[in-house]
Structures are given as C-alpha cells and as structure tokens.
CSV table of C-alpha atoms and ligand atoms in Angstrom, one decimal:
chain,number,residue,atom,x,y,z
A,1,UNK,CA,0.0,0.0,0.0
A,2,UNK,CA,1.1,3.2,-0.2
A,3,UNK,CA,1.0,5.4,2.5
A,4,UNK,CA,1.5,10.1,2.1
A,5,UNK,CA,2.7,11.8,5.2
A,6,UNK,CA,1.7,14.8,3.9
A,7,UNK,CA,2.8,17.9,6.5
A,8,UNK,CA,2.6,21.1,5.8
A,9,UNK,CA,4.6,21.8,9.2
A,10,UNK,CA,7.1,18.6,9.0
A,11,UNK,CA,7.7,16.3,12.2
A,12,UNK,CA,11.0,15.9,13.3
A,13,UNK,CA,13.5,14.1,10.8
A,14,UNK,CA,13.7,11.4,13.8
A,15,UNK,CA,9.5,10.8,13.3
A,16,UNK,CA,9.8,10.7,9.8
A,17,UNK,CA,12.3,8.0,10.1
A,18,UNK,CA,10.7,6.1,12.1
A,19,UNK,CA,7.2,6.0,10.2
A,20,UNK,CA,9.3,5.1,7.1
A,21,UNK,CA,10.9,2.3,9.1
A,22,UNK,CA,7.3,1.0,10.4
A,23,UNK,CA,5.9,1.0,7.6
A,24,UNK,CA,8.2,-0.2,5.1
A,25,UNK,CA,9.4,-3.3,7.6
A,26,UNK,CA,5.6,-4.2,7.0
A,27,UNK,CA,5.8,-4.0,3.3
A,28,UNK,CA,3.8,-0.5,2.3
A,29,UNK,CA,5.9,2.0,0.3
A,30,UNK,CA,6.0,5.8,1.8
A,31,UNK,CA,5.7,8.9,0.5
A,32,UNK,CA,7.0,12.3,1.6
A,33,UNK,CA,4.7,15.7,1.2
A,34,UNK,CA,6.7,18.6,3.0
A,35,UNK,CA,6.2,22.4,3.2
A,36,UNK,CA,3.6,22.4,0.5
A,37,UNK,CA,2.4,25.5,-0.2
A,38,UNK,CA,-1.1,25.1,-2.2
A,39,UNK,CA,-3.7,22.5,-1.8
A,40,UNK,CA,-3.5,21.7,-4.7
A,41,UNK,CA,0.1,20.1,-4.5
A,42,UNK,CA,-1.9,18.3,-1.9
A,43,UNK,CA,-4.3,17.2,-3.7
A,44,UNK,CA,-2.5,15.9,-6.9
A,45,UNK,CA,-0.3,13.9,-4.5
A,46,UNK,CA,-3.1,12.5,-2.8
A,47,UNK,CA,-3.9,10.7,-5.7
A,48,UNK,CA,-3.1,7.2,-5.5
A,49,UNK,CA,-2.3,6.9,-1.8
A,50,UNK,CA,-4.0,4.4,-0.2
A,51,UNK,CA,-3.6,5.9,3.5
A,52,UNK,CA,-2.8,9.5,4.6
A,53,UNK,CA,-1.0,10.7,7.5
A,54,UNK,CA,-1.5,14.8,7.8
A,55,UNK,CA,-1.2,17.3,11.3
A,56,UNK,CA,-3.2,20.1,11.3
A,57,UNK,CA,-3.2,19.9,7.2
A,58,UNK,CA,-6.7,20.5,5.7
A,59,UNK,CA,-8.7,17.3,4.4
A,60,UNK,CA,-11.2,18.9,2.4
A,61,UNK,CA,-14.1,17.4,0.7
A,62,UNK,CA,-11.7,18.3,-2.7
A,63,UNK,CA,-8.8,16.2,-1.2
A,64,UNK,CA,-10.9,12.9,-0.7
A,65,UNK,CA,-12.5,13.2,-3.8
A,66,UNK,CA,-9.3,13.2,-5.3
A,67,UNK,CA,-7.8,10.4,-3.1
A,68,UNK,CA,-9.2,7.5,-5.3
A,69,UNK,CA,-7.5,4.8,-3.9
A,70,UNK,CA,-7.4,6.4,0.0
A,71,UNK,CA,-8.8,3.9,2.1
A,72,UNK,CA,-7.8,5.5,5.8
A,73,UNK,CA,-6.5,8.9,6.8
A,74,UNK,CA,-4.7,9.7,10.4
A,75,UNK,CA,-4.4,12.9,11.8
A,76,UNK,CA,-1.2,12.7,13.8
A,77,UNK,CA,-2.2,14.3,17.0
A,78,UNK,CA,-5.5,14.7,18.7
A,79,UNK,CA,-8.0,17.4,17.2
A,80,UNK,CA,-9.8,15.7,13.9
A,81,UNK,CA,-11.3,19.2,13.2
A,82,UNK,CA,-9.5,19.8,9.9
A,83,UNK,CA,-10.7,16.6,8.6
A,84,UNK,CA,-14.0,16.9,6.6
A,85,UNK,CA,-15.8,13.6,8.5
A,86,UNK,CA,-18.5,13.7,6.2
A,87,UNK,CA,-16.8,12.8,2.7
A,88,UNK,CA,-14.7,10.1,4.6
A,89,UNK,CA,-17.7,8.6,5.6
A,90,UNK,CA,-19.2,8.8,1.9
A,91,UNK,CA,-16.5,7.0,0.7
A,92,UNK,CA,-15.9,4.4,3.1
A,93,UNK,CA,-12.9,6.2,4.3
A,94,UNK,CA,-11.8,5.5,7.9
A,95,UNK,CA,-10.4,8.7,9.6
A,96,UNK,CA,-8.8,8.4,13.3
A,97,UNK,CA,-6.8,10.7,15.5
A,98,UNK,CA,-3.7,9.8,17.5
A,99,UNK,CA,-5.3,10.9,21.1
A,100,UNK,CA,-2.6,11.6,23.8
A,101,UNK,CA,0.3,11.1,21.7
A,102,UNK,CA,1.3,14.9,21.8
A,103,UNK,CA,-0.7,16.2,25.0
A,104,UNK,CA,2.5,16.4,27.3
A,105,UNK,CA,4.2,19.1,24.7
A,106,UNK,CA,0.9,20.8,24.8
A,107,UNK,CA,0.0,20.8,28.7
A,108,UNK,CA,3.9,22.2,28.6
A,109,UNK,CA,3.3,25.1,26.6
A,110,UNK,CA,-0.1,25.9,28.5
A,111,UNK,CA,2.7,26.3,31.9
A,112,UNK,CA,5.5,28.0,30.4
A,113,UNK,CA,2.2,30.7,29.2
A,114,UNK,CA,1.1,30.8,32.6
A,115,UNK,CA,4.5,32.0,33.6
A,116,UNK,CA,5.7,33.9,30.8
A,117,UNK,CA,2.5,36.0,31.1
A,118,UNK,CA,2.9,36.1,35.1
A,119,UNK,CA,6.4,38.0,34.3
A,120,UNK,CA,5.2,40.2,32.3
A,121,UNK,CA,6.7,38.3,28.8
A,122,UNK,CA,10.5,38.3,30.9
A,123,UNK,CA,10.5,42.0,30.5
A,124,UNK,CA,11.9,44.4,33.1
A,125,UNK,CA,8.7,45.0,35.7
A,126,UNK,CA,7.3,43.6,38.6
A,127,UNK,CA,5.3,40.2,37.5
A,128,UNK,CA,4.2,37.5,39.5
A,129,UNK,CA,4.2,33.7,40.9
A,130,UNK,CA,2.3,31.3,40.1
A,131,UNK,CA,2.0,29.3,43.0
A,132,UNK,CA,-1.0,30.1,45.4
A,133,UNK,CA,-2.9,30.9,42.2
A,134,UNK,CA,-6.3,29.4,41.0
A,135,UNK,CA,-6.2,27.8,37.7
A,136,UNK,CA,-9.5,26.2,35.9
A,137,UNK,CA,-9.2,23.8,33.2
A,138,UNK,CA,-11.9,23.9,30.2
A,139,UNK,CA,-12.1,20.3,29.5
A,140,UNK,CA,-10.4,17.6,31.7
A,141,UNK,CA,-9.1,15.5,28.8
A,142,UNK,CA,-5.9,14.3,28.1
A,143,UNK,CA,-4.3,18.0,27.7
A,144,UNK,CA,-6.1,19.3,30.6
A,145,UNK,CA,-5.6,16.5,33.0
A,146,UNK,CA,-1.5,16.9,32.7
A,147,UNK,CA,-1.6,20.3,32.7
A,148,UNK,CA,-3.9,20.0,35.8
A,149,UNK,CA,-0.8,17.7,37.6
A,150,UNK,CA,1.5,19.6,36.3
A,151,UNK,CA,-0.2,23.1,37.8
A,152,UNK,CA,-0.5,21.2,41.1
A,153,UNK,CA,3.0,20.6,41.6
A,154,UNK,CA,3.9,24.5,40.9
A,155,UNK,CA,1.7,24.7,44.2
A,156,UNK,CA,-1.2,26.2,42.1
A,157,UNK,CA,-5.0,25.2,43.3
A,158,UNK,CA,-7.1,23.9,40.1
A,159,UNK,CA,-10.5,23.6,39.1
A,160,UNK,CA,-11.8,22.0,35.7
A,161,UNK,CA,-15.0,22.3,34.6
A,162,UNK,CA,-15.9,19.0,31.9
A,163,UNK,CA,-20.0,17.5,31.7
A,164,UNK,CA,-18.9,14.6,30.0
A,165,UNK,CA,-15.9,13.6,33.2
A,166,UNK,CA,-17.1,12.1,36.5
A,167,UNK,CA,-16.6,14.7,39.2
A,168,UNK,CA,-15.5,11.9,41.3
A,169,UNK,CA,-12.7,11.5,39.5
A,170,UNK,CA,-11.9,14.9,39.6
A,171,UNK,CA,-11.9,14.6,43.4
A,172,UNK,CA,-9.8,11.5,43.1
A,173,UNK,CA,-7.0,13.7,41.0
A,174,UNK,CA,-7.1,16.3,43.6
A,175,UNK,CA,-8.7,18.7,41.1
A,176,UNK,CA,-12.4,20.5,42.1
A,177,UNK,CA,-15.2,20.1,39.9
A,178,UNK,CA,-16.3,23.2,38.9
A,179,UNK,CA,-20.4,23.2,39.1
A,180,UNK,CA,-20.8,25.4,36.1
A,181,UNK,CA,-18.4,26.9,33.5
A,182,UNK,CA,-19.7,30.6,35.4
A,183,UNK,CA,-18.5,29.4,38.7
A,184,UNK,CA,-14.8,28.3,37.5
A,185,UNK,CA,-14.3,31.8,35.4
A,186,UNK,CA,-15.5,33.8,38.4
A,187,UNK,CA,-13.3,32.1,40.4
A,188,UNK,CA,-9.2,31.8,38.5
A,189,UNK,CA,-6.9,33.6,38.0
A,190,UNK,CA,-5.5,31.6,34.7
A,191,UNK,CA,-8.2,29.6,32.8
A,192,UNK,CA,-6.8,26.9,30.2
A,193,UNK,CA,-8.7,25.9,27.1
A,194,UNK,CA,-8.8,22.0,26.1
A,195,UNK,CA,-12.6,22.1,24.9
A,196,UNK,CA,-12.2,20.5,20.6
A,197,UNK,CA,-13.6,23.3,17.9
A,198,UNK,CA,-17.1,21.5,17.3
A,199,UNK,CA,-20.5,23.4,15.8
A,200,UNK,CA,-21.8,23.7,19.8
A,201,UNK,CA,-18.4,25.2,20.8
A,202,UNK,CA,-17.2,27.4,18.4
A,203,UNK,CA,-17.2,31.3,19.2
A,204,UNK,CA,-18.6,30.0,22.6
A,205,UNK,CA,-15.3,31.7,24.9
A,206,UNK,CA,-16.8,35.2,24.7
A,207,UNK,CA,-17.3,38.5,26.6
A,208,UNK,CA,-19.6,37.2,29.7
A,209,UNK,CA,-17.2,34.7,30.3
A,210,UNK,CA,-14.5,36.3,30.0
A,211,UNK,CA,-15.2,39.6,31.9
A,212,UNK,CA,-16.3,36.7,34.8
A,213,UNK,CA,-12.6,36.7,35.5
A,214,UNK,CA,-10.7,38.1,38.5
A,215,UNK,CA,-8.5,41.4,38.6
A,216,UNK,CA,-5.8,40.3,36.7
A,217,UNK,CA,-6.8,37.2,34.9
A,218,UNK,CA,-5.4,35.7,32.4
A,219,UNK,CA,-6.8,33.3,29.6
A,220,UNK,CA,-4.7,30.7,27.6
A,221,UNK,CA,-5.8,28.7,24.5
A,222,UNK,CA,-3.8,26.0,23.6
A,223,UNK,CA,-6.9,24.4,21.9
A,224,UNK,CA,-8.1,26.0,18.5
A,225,UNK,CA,-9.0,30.2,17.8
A,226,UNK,CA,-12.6,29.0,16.2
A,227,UNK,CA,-13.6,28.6,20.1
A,228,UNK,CA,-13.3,32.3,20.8
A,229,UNK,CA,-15.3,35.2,19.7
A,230,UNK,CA,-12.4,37.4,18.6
A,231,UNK,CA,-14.6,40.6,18.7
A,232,UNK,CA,-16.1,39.6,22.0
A,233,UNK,CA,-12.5,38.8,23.2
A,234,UNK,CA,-11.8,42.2,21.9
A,235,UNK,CA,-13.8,44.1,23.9
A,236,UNK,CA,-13.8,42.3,27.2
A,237,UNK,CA,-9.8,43.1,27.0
A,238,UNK,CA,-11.0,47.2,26.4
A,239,UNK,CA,-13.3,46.9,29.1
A,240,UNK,CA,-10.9,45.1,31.6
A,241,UNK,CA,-7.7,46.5,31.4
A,242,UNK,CA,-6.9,44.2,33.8
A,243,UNK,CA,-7.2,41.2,31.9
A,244,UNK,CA,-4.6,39.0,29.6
A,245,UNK,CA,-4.6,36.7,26.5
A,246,UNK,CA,-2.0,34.5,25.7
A,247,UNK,CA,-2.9,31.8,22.6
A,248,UNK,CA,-0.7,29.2,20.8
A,249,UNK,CA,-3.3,29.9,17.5
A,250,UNK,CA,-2.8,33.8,16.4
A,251,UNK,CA,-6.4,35.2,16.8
A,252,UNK,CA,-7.8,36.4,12.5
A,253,UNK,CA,-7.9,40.5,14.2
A,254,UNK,CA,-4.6,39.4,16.3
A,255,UNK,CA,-2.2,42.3,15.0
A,256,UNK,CA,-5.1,44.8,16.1
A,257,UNK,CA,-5.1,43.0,19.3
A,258,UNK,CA,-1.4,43.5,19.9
A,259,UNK,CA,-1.1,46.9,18.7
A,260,UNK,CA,-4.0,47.5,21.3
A,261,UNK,CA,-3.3,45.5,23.9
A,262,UNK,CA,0.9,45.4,24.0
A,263,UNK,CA,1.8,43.1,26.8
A,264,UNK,CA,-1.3,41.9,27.7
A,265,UNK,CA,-2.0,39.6,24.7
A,266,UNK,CA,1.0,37.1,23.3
A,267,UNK,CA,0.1,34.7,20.2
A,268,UNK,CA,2.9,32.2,19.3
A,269,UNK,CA,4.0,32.7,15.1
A,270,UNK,CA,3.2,29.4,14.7
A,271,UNK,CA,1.3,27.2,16.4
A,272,UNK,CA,3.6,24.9,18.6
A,273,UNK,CA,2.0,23.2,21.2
A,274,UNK,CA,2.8,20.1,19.8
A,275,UNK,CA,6.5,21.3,18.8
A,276,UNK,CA,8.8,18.7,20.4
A,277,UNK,CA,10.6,15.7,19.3
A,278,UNK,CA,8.8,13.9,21.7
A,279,UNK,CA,5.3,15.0,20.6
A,280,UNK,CA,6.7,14.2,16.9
A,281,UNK,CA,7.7,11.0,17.5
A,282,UNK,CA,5.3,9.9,19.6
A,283,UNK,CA,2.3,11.0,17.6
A,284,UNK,CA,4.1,10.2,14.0
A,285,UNK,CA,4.9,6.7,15.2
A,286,UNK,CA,1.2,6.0,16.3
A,287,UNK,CA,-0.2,6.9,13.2
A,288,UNK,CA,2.0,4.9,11.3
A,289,UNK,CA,1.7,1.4,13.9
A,290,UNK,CA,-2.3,2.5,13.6
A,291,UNK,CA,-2.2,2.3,9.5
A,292,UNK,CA,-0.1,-0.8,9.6
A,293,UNK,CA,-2.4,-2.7,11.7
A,294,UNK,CA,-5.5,-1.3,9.8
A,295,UNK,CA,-4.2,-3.0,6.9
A,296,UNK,CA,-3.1,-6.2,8.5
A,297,UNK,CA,-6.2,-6.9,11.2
A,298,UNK,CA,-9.0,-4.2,10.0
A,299,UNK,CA,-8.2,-2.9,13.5
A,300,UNK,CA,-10.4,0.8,13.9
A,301,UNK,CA,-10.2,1.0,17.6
A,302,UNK,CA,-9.1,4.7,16.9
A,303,UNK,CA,-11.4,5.9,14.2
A,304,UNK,CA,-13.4,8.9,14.6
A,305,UNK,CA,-16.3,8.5,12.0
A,306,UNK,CA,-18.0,5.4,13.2
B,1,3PG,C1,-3.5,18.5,18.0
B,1,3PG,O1,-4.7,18.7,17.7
B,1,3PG,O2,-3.0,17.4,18.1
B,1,3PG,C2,-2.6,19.7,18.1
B,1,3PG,O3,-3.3,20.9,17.9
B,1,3PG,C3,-1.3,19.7,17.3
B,1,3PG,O4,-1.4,20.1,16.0
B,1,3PG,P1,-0.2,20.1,15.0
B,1,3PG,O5,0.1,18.6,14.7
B,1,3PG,O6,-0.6,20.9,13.8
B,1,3PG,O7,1.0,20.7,15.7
C-alpha cells in the first residue's frame, strides 16, 4: 500500500524515520509531502495513496474526492477538526486521530504561558508567581488533565470544569469540579482551554465569560481560535484592562489585538503546542503502527467516523 505523510509543518526528521521504518518493515511504500504551499500540491499527491498521514493539514471534501484509492486517513495528534468527516464517511474512508500522543508538549506550553505572562513576557517589571494561584481547566481530557498535575505541583490550586468527566474522578485527582463553567471563570486567576472546535463550541469563549474573571486574569488557549469570539475577546480586554490573553493559534484581528493591547495579549508565530521531538515521535509513530495494523487486522479502535 502506499502510504502520504503529507505535513505542511514537518515532524521531526527522527519521526519521519521512524514511520518510514514502520511502515516499510511491513511492506507499504512511503511517500513524503513537505512544506507544500497550495492545496493543490496536496491534492495531486493524494492521488493514488492508499492511506494519509496529515497534522493540522486541511482534508477537504476536494482532497478525498481526489484520493481515489485512500482507504484511511490519520491525523497525527488529537483534534480531527481539519478533517472533513463527512466525505470520509461517503466514501468508506476510515479517519482516526492519535489521542494523547502529543498532549504532554501541549500541557507544557499551557505552563510555560502561565509563567511567561505572570512575568510580564520576561521583560523588566514587577510580575508574579504562580503558585497560590487558582487555575481552571476547560475540558479535563488528556491535555487538561497533565496540565492540571503539572499546575499542582507549581503549588497552584485547580478547578476543571468538563460535563462529560465524572466529578469523582476529579476529586480523586485532587482537582475541584467546577459546578458550572460561570463558577470556574468567576473564580481563576489563569483559565486553560482544552474544549475541541465543534459546531456547539465554536465562538462560545466570549465576553460574559471572560469579563467573569478576576482582577488580573489571564486566559490561555492552547486548543483552537474558532472557540473564541475574537470581537467579543476584543472588547472584554477594552473593558478590563486588567485582563490578559495569551494563545498558541494567532487570533484572525490578532495584530489589532497587539497593537491595542501590547503586553497583555501574546500569540505564538506558529502554532507549537505540539512542537517537540517527543510529541513528533510519539504521535508520527502512532499513526503509522495505527495504519499498519488497519491494513493487516482491519483494526479501527481509533477511528473517529463510526
Ligand atoms: C493537535 O490537535 O494534536 C494539536 O493541535 C497539534 O497540532 P499540530 O500537529 O498541527 O501541531
């Protein structure tokens, strides 16, 4: 079979390797699709491929039509929302995600935000500490559960608010369940974002929300910008000058935001969260172990379109 890694941000050469090496030992022939620039290079290569590995990479209906001989497509790494579900599913396509693979990388980031917004973005001023602070976590799921440990041992107190996560197990974690998302906003200093970009949460992280926060509160999306209402955002940081937003996804109005807002709002170039070798490999391996077995066992334990 033959299998397109197609990444328009490349893993790590050590990923790529080893894909390549799982793959191949189990007789499928790989190809490469780098730092394309057009869908369209995207789509010619997708062609004959019988399985596609991608990233954030956009599957459009256009790219499955094209695929004629695509039989499974992995997003390596845990949000599916750049794959268009609905033509897989027309054409028998299995799509699956890589879930937890890369969420240590990302529950990194979501600290390192926490502190580099704390201290003032390491520029000369008086910032803060983190520990003794409240944190409240948007979705306790892979991401938001390490980030919640992780929090915990900086001495920070955390709170995650998640309807579809047992509060006991919360409790058991040494997290408290929040009671409604209200409650947890008027409540932390730092909230992190871990909620996927679906139809019922897109543009939902919006002014009342936000303007819920504490003096001095700061939010961080790690997660994806379709979940905030950039214009909202906008004027609950004009309203509250009190109030920060750091994001790994550059908001669309995010060079108005930091010509108005300076210090108080810090988007990554690129998104990074899951930047690191580790992440790569990890996520880039899965995919390809998950393909391999597809083809040998029918195995779909992973697949998101059922
Ligand atoms: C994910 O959903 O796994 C993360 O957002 C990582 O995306 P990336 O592979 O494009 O870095």
């Amino acid at each position: 079979m033959k299998i397109l890694i197609a990444t328009e941000k490349p893993f790590a050469a050590a990923a790529v390797n080893g894909m390549k090496e799982i793959a191949q030992k189990a007789g499928h022939e790989v190809v490469l699709l780098e730092k394309y620039d057009s869908p369209e290079k995207l789509i010619k290569a997708v062609a004959d491929a019988d399985a596609l590995i991608v990233r954030s990479d956009k599957v459009t209906a256009d790219v499955i039509d094209a695929a004629k001989n695509l039989k499974i497509v992995v997003r390596a790494g845990a949000g599916y929302d750049n794959i268009n579900l609905e033509a897989c599913t027309a054409k028998n396509i299995v799509a699956m995600n890589t879930p937890g693979q890369n969420s240590n990388a990302v529950a990194e980031l979501a600290i390192s935000m926490m502190i580099y917004m704390s201290r003032n973005q390491f520029t000369p001023g008086t910032g803060s500490e983190i520990k003794g602070k409240k944190l409240g976590i948007q979705a306790y799921g892979n991401v938001g559960r390490l980030v919640a440990q992780k929090a915990k041992c900086l001495g920070m107190e955390v709170m995650a608010f998640d309807p579809y996560v047992p509060a006991e197990k919360m409790k058991e974690e040494g997290v408290t369940p929040a009671e409604s998302v209200e409650q947890m906003y008027s409540e932390c200093n730092f909230i992190s974002l871990h909620i996927p970009a679906t139809a019922e949460t897109k543009r939902s992280i919006g002014y009342g929300l936000i303007t819920l926060m504490p003096s001095g509160g700061c939010l961080l999306n790690t997660a994806r910008k379709e979940i905030i209402n950039e214009a909202e955002l906008e004027k609950a940081l004009t309203d509250r000058p009190d109030l920060k937003y750091v994001t790994d996804i550059a908001a669309d109005c995010q060079t108005e935001l930091n010509e108005k807002f300076g210090k108080r709002v810090f988007a990554t170039p690129k998104k990074m969260g899951a930047e690191t070798a580790e992440a790569n490999v990890n996520a880039g391996l899965a995919a390809a172990s998950q393909i391999v077995d597809f083809f040998a066992t029918g195995n779909t334990r992973f697949q998101v379109n059922k």
